[in-house]
PDB file of C-alpha atoms in Angstrom:
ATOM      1  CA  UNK A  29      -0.834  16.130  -7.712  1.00 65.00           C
ATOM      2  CA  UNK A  30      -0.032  12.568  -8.108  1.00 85.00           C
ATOM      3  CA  UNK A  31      -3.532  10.996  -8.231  1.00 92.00           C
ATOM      4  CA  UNK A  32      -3.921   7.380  -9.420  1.00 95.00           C
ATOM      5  CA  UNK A  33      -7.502   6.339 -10.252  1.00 96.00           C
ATOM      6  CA  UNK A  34      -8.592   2.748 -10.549  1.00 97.00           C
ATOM      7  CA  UNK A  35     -11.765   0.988 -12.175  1.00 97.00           C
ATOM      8  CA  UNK A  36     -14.364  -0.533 -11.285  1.00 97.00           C
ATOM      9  CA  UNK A  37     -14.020  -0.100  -7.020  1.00 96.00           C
ATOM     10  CA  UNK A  38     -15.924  -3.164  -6.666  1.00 96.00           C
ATOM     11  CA  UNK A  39     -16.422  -6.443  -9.362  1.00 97.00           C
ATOM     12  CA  UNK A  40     -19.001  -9.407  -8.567  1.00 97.00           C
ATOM     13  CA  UNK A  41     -18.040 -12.093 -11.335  1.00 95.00           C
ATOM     14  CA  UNK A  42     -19.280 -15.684 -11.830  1.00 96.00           C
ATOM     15  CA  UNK A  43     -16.709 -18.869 -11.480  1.00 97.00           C
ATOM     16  CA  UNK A  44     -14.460 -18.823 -14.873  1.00 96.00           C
ATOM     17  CA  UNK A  45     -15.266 -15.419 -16.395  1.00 97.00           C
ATOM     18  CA  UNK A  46     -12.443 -12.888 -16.895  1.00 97.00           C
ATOM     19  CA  UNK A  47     -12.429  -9.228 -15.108  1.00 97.00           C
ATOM     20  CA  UNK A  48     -10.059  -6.377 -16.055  1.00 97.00           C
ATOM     21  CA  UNK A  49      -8.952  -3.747 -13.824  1.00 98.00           C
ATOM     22  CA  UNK A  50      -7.766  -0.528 -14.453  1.00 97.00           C
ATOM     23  CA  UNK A  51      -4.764   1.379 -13.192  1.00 96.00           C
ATOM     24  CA  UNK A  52      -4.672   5.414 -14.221  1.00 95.00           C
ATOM     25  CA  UNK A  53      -1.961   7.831 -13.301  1.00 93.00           C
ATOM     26  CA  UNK A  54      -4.248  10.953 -13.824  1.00 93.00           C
ATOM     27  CA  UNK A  55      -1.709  13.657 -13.400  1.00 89.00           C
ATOM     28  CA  UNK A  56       1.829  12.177 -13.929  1.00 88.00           C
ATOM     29  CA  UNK A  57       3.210   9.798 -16.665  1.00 89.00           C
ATOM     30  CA  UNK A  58       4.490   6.441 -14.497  1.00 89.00           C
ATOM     31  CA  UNK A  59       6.808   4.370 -16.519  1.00 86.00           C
ATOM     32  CA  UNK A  60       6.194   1.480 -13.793  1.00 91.00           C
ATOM     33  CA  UNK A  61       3.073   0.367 -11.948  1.00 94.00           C
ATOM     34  CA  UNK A  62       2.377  -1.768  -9.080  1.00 95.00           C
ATOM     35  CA  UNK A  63      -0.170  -4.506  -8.734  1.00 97.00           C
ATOM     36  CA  UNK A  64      -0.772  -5.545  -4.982  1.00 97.00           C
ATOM     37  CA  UNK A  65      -3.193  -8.068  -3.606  1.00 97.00           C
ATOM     38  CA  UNK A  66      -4.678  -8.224   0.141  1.00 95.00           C
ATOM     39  CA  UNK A  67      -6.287 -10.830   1.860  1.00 93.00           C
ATOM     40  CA  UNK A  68      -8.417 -10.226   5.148  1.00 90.00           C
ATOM     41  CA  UNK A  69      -6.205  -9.454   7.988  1.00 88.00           C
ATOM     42  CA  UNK A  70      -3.357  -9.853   5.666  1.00 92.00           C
ATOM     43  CA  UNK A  71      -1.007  -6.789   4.484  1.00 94.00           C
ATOM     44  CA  UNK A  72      -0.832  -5.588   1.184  1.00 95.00           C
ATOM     45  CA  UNK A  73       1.317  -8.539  -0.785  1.00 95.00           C
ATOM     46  CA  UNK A  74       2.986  -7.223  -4.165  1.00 94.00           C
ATOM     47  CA  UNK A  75       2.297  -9.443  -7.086  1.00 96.00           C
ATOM     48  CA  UNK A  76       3.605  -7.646  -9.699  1.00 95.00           C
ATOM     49  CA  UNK A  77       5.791  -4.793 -11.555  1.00 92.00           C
ATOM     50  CA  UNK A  78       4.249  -3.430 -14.622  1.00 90.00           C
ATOM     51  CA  UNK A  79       7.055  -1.681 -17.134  1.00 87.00           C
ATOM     52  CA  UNK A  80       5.319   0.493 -20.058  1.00 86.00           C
ATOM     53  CA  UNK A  81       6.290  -1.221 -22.896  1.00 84.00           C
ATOM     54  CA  UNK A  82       7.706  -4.272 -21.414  1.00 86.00           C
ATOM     55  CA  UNK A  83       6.665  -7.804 -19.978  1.00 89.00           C
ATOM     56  CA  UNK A  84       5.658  -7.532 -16.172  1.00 92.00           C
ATOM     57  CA  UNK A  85       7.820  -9.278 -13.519  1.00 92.00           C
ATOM     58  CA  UNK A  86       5.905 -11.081 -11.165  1.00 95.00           C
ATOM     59  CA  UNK A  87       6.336 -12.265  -7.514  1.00 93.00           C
ATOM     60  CA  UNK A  88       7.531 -15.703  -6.629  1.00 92.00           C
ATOM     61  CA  UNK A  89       3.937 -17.207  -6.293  1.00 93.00           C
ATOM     62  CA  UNK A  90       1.601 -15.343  -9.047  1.00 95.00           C
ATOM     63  CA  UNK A  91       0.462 -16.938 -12.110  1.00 94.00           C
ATOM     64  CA  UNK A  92       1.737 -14.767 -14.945  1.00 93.00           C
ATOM     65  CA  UNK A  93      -1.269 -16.548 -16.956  1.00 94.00           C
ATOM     66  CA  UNK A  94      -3.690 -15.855 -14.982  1.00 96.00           C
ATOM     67  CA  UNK A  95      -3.296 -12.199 -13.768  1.00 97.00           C
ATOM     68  CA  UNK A  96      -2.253 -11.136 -17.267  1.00 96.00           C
ATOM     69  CA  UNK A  97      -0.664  -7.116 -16.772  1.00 95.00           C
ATOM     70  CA  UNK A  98      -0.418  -4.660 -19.567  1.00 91.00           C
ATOM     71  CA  UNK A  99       0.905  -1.214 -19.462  1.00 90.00           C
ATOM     72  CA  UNK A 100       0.543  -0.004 -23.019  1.00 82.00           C
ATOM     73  CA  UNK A 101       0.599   3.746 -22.360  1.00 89.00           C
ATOM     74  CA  UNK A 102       2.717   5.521 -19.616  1.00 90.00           C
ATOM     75  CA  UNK A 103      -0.608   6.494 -17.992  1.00 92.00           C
ATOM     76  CA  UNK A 104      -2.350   3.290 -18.019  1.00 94.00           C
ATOM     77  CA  UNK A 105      -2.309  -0.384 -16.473  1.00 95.00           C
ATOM     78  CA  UNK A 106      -4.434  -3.329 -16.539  1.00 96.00           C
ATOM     79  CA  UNK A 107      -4.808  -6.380 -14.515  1.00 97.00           C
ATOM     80  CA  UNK A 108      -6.895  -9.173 -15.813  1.00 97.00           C
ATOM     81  CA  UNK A 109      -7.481 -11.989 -13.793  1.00 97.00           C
ATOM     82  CA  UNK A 110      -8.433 -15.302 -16.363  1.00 96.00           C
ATOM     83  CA  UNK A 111     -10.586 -17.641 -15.569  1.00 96.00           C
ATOM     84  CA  UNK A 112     -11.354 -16.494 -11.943  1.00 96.00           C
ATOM     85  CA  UNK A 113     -11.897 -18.614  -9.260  1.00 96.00           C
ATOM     86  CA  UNK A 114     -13.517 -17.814  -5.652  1.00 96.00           C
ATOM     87  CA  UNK A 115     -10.007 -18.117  -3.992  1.00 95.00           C
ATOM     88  CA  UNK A 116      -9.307 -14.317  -6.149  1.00 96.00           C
ATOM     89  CA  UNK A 117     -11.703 -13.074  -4.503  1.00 96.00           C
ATOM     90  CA  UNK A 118      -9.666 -10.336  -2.964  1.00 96.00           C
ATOM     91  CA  UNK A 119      -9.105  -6.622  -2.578  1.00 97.00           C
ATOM     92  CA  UNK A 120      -6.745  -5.395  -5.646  1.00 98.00           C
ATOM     93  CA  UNK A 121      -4.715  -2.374  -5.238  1.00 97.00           C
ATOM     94  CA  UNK A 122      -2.276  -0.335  -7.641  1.00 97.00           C
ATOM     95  CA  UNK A 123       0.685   2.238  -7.198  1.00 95.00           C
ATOM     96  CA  UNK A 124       2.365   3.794  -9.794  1.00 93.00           C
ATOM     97  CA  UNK A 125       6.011   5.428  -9.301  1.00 89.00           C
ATOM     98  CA  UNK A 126       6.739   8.950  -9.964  1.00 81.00           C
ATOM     99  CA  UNK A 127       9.160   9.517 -12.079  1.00 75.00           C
ATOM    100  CA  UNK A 128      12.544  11.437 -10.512  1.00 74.00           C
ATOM    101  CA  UNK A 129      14.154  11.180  -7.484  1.00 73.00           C
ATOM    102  CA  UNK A 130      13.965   9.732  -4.918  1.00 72.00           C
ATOM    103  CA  UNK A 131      13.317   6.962  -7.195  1.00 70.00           C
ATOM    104  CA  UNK A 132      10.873   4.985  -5.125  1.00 74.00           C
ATOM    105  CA  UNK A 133       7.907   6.824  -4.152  1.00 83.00           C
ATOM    106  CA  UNK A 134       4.252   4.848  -5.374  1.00 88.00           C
ATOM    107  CA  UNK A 135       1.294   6.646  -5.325  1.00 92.00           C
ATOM    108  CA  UNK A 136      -1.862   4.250  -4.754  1.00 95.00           C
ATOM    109  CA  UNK A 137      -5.385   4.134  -6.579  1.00 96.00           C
ATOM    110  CA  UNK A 138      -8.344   3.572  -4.204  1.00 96.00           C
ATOM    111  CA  UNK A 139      -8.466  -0.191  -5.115  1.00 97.00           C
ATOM    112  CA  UNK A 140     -10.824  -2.823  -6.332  1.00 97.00           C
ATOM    113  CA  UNK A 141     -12.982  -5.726  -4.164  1.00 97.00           C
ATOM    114  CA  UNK A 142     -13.211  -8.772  -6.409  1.00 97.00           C
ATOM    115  CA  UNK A 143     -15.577 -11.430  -5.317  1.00 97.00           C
ATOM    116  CA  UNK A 144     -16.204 -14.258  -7.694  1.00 97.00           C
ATOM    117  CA  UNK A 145     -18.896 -16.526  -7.137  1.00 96.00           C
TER     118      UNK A 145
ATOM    119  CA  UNK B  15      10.900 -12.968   3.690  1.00 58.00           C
ATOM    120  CA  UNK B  16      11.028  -9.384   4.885  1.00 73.00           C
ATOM    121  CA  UNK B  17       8.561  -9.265   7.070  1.00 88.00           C
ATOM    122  CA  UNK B  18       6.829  -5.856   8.711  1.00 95.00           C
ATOM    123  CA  UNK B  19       4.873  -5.554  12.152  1.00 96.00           C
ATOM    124  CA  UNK B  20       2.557  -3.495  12.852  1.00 97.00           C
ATOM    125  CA  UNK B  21       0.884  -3.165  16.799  1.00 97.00           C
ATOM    126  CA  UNK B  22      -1.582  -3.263  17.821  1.00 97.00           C
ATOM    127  CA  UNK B  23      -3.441  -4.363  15.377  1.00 95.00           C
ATOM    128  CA  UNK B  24      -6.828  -2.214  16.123  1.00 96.00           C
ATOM    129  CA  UNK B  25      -7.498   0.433  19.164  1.00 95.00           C
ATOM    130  CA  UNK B  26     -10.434   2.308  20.153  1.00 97.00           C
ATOM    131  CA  UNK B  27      -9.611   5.282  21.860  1.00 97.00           C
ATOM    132  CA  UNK B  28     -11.548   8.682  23.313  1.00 97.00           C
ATOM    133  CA  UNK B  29     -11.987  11.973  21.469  1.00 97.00           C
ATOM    134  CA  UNK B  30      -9.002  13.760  22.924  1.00 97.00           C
ATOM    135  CA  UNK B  31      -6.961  11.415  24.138  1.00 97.00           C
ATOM    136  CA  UNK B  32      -3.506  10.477  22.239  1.00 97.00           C
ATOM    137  CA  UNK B  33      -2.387   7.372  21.018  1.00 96.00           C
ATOM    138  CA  UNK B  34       0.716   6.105  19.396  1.00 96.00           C
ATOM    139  CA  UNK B  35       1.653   2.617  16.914  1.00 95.00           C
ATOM    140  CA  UNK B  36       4.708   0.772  16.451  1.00 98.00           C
ATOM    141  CA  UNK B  37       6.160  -0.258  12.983  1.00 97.00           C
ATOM    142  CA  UNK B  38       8.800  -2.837  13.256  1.00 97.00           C
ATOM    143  CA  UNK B  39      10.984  -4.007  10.355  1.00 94.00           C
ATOM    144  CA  UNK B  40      13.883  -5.664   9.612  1.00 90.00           C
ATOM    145  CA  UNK B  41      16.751  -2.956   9.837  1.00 87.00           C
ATOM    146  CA  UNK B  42      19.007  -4.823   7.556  1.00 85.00           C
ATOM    147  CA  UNK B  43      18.942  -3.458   3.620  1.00 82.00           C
ATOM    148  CA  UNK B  44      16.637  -0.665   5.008  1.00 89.00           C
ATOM    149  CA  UNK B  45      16.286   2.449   2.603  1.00 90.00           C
ATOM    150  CA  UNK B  46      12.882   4.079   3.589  1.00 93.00           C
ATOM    151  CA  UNK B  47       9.443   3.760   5.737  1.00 95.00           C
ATOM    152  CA  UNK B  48       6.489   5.245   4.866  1.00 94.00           C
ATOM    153  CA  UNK B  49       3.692   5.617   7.111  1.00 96.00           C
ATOM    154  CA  UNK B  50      -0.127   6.187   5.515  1.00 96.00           C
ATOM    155  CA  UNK B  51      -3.171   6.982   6.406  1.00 96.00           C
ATOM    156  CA  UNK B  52      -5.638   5.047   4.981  1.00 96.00           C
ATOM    157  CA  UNK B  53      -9.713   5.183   4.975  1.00 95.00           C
ATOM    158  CA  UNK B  54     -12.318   2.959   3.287  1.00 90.00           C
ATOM    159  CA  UNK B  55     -12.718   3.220  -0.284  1.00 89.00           C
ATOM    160  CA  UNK B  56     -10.063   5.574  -0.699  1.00 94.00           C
ATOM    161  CA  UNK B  57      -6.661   5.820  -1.866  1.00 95.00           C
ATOM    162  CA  UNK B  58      -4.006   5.394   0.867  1.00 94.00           C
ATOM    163  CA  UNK B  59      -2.539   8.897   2.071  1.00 93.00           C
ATOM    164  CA  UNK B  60       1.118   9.015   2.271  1.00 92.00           C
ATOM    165  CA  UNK B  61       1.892  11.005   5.916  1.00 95.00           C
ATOM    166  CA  UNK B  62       5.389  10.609   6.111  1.00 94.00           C
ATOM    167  CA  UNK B  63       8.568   9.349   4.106  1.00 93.00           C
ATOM    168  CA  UNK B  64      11.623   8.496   6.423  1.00 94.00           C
ATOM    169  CA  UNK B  65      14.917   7.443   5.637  1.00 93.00           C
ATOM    170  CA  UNK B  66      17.708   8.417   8.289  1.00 92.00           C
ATOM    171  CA  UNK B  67      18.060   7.133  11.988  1.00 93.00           C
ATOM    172  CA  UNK B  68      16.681   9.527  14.122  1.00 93.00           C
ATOM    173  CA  UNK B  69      14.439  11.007  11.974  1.00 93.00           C
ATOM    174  CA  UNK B  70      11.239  12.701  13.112  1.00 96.00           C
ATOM    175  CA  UNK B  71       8.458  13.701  10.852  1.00 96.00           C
ATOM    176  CA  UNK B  72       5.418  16.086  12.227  1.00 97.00           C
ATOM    177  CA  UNK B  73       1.975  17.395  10.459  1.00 94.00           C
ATOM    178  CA  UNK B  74      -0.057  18.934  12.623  1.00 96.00           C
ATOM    179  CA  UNK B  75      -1.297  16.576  15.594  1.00 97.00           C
ATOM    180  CA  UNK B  76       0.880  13.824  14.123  1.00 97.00           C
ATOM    181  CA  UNK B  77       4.314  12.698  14.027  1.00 98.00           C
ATOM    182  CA  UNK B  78       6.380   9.827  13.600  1.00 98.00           C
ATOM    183  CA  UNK B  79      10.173   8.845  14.476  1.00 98.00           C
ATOM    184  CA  UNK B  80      12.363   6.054  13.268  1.00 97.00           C
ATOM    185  CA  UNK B  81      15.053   3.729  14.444  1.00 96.00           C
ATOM    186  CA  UNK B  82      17.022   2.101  11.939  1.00 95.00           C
ATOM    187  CA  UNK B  83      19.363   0.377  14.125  1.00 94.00           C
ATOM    188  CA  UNK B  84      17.140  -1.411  15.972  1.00 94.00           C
ATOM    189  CA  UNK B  85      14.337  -1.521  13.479  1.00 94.00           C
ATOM    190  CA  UNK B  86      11.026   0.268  14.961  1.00 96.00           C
ATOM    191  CA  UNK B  87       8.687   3.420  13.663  1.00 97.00           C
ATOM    192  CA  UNK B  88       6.048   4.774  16.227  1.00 98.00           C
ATOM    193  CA  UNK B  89       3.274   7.121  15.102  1.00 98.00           C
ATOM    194  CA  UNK B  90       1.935   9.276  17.201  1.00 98.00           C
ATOM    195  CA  UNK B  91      -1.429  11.325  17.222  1.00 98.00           C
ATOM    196  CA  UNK B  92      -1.949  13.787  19.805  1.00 97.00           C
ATOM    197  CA  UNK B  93      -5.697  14.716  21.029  1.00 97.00           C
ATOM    198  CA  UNK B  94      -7.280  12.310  18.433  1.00 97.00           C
ATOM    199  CA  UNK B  95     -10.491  13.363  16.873  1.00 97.00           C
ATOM    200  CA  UNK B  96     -13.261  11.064  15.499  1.00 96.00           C
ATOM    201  CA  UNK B  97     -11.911  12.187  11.616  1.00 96.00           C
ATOM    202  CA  UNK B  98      -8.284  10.490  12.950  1.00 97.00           C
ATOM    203  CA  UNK B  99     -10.385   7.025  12.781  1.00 97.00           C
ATOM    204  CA  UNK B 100      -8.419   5.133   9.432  1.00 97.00           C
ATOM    205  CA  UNK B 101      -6.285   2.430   9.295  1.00 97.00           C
ATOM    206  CA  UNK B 102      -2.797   3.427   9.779  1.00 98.00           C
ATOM    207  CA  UNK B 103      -0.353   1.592   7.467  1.00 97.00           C
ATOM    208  CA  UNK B 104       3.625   1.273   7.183  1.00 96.00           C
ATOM    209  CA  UNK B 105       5.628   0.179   4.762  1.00 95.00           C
ATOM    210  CA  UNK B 106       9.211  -0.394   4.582  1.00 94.00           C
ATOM    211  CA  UNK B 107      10.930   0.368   1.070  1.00 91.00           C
ATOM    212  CA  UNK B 108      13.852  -1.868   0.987  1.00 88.00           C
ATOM    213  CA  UNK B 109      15.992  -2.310  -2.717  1.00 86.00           C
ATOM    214  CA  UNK B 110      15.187  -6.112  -4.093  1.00 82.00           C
ATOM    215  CA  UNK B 111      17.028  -6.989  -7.218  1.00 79.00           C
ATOM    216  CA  UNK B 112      17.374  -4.028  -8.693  1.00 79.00           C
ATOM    217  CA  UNK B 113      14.677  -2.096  -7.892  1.00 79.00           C
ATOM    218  CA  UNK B 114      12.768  -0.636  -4.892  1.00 82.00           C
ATOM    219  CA  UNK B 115      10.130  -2.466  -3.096  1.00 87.00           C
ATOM    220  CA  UNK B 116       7.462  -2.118  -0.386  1.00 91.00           C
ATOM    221  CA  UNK B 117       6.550  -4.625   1.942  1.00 93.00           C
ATOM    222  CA  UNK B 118       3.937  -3.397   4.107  1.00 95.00           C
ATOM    223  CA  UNK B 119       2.559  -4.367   7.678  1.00 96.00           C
ATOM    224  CA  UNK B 120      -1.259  -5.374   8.269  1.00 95.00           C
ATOM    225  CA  UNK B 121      -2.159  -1.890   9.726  1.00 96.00           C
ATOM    226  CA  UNK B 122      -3.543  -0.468  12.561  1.00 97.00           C
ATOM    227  CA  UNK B 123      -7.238   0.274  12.807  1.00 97.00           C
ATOM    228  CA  UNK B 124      -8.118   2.891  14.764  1.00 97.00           C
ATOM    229  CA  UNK B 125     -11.365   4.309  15.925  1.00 97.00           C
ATOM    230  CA  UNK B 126     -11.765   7.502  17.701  1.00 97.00           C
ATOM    231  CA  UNK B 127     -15.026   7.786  19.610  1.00 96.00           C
ATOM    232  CA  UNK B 128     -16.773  11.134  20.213  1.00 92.00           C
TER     233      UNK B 128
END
């Protein structure tokens, strides 16, 4: 149980075009998702919360604009990074909470390599 | 800025020899540490949730033990095999306005030759 799928595993997109990614909880409904971002030889950096049905809260540092989150269903978020830029070219990763105690385990999708050209 | 260590950073070791890592993380606001196992293009395996001082987690040839007081996590794999080779992440789960967050180290890469 607990499997979290995410789409596409790997994204090649031109310099200003727009790529979604996609955040699943396959077998569990997850009322919050998290979007995380690493860098080479740098850890796993949260950038966001995603609450279904609410606006995401995002980390000190990350453009609410341009990674735009939406978690319309309690089995699905997206991540859309606008008007990309080679700088987010960077491995994407999501976890979504299971619901119940203890409260704060994430379960985390196989992630996404963006490279923008 | 919470920040988590993980050492060493990569290690090649033999088929059958065993190996340990250290997590270390700030032991103030501490609530949990997860340790996972983690292989290219896959999701992240959780191998062990801790939360008390003292703890000690085991699954088969590994185990792990925390320190909360002083802020440190080894893993340990015993007669490592060439399907151990992953990179071994921590993270610590520490409660940040209201809700729970992980901050993670950079991992340790390691690669079990046969």
């Amino acid at each position: 149980g607990a499997v979290v799928s995410q789409h596409p595993s790997w994204v090649i997109c031109k310099s200003g075009t727009s790529v979604k990614i996609e955040c699943r909880s396959l077998d569990f409904q997850a009322t919050t998702m998290f979007w995380y971002r690493q860098f080479p030889k740098q850890s796993l950096m949260l950038m966001a919360t995603s609450n279904e049905g609410s606006k995401a809260t995002y980390e000190q540092g990350v453009e609410k604009d341009k990674f735009l989150i939406n978690h319309a269903s309690l089995t699905l978020s997206t991540l859309t990074v606008t008007s990309a830029h080679p700088e987010d070219s960077s491995f994407y990763i999501c976890s979504a909470r299971v619901p119940g105690p203890p409260f704060y385990e994430q379960y985390f999708g196989p992630g996404t390599r963006l490279t923008v050209t | 800025i919470l920040n988590v260590e993980q050492s060493p950073q990569s290690l090649h070791v033999q088929e059958g020899d065993s190996t340990n890592f250290t997590c270390s993380f700030p032991s103030s606001n501490f609530y949990a540490l997860h340790w996972y196992r983690w292989e290219t293009a896959k999701s992240p395996e959780a191998l062990f949730v801790m939360t008390l001082n003292g703890d000690e987690k085991k699954k088969g040839r590994i185990s792990a033990t925390l320190n909360t007081k002083e802020g440190y996590s080894y893993l340990y794999i015993k007669g490592s095999q060439p399907e151990d080779s992953a990179t071994y992440l921590c993270a610590c789960v520490t409660p940040i306005s209201g809700t729970y967050k992980y901050i993670f180290g950079t991992g340790t890469r390691l690669k079990v030759l046969a």
